[in-house]
């Protein structure tokens, strides 16, 4: 006698959009031979899965245990509902009702996979500065409305090229539903050259760098006069400036860094961290005083 199917509906609220949650649910449900669907709604992520009772129970446990590490669940609701006899598992288009209680995640630092592609001359994103994937890249700074889907982001005007679209639509791909997915063919372009920018900084000039989170005013932190001019222009007489460093190794040359601080610097959120400066470096003294 066949085992009767049950159907479970799970609603998750919190930071559950833009972290690869839908592809994760898709892979998990498919792997466990469950049917149903998942969608982003403006009140959270909704999953309906159908199958044998014991597998649904395991699914719900794994949903929480193996979820994308950048996600934060604040509310987890589940309910048993009548089975529908569904035969496949699908990712449904987002609905957009009016209650908006979903958190949008902050931007995440470029992940190791994307960094590798960036410096791999055989990769089609070699040196493409706006490389990102489901595990990293901009979120908060590109979102205009929720649910977090490409038409609700500043990327809506960049039409995905065929290769990017294939990544975006392939549940097995790291860029499946990565809303800011882009490449040099279809995405934003770097204006001006890196060499010219570096030269301007070396001359002691102030450069306005347009990044994913707006403009940053940048100077060479080793030039006291350049830092002083930036302070004057910004009317920022004392507050320390943030330093950008390409690596932890270089940051260690300039600052004392504890293990806890290393963990913060290397975390996905990659926040600005207050550190103790080392004496005797070539850093301009007026960077922080
Ligand atoms: Zn990435
Ligand atoms: Zn593309």
Short mmCIF file of N, CA, C and O and ligand atoms in Angstrom, two decimals, residues 109-115 131-137 174-175, ligand 1:
data_model
loop_
_atom_site.label_atom_id
_atom_site.label_comp_id
_atom_site.label_asym_id
_atom_site.label_seq_id
_atom_site.Cartn_x
_atom_site.Cartn_y
_atom_site.Cartn_z
N UNK A 109 30.87 41.15 1.51
CA UNK A 109 32.18 41.23 0.86
C UNK A 109 32.33 40.15 -0.21
O UNK A 109 31.75 39.08 -0.11
N UNK A 110 33.10 40.46 -1.25
CA UNK A 110 33.36 39.52 -2.34
C UNK A 110 33.85 38.18 -1.78
O UNK A 110 34.77 38.15 -0.96
N UNK A 111 33.22 37.09 -2.21
CA UNK A 111 33.57 35.78 -1.66
C UNK A 111 34.83 35.22 -2.34
O UNK A 111 35.29 35.74 -3.36
N UNK A 112 35.37 34.16 -1.78
CA UNK A 112 36.61 33.57 -2.31
C UNK A 112 36.44 33.07 -3.74
O UNK A 112 37.34 33.21 -4.57
N UNK A 113 35.27 32.48 -4.05
CA UNK A 113 35.04 31.98 -5.41
C UNK A 113 35.08 33.12 -6.43
O UNK A 113 35.68 33.01 -7.49
N UNK A 114 34.41 34.22 -6.09
CA UNK A 114 34.39 35.37 -7.01
C UNK A 114 35.78 35.99 -7.13
O UNK A 114 36.19 36.41 -8.20
N UNK A 115 36.50 36.04 -6.02
CA UNK A 115 37.84 36.60 -6.03
C UNK A 115 38.75 35.78 -6.96
O UNK A 115 39.53 36.33 -7.72
N UNK A 131 31.94 41.83 -10.22
CA UNK A 131 31.68 40.39 -10.04
C UNK A 131 31.01 40.12 -8.70
O UNK A 131 31.41 40.66 -7.67
N UNK A 132 29.98 39.30 -8.73
CA UNK A 132 29.28 38.92 -7.49
C UNK A 132 28.58 37.59 -7.72
O UNK A 132 28.54 37.09 -8.84
N UNK A 133 28.03 37.01 -6.66
CA UNK A 133 27.25 35.80 -6.79
C UNK A 133 26.23 35.75 -5.65
O UNK A 133 26.10 36.70 -4.90
N UNK A 134 25.53 34.62 -5.53
CA UNK A 134 24.51 34.52 -4.49
C UNK A 134 25.11 34.65 -3.09
O UNK A 134 24.43 35.00 -2.14
N UNK A 135 26.41 34.34 -2.97
CA UNK A 135 27.03 34.36 -1.65
C UNK A 135 27.69 35.69 -1.30
O UNK A 135 28.23 35.85 -0.21
N UNK A 136 27.69 36.63 -2.24
CA UNK A 136 28.39 37.87 -1.96
C UNK A 136 27.86 39.01 -2.83
O UNK A 136 27.02 38.79 -3.70
N UNK A 137 28.38 40.21 -2.58
CA UNK A 137 28.02 41.34 -3.44
C UNK A 137 26.99 42.25 -2.80
O UNK A 137 26.63 42.10 -1.64
N UNK A 174 26.07 28.78 -8.98
CA UNK A 174 26.32 29.65 -7.83
C UNK A 174 25.63 31.01 -8.00
O UNK A 174 25.48 31.77 -7.06
N UNK A 175 25.25 31.34 -9.23
CA UNK A 175 24.61 32.64 -9.48
C UNK A 175 23.11 32.53 -9.73
O UNK A 175 22.49 33.46 -10.21
ZN1 LIG B 1 30.68 35.54 -4.76
#
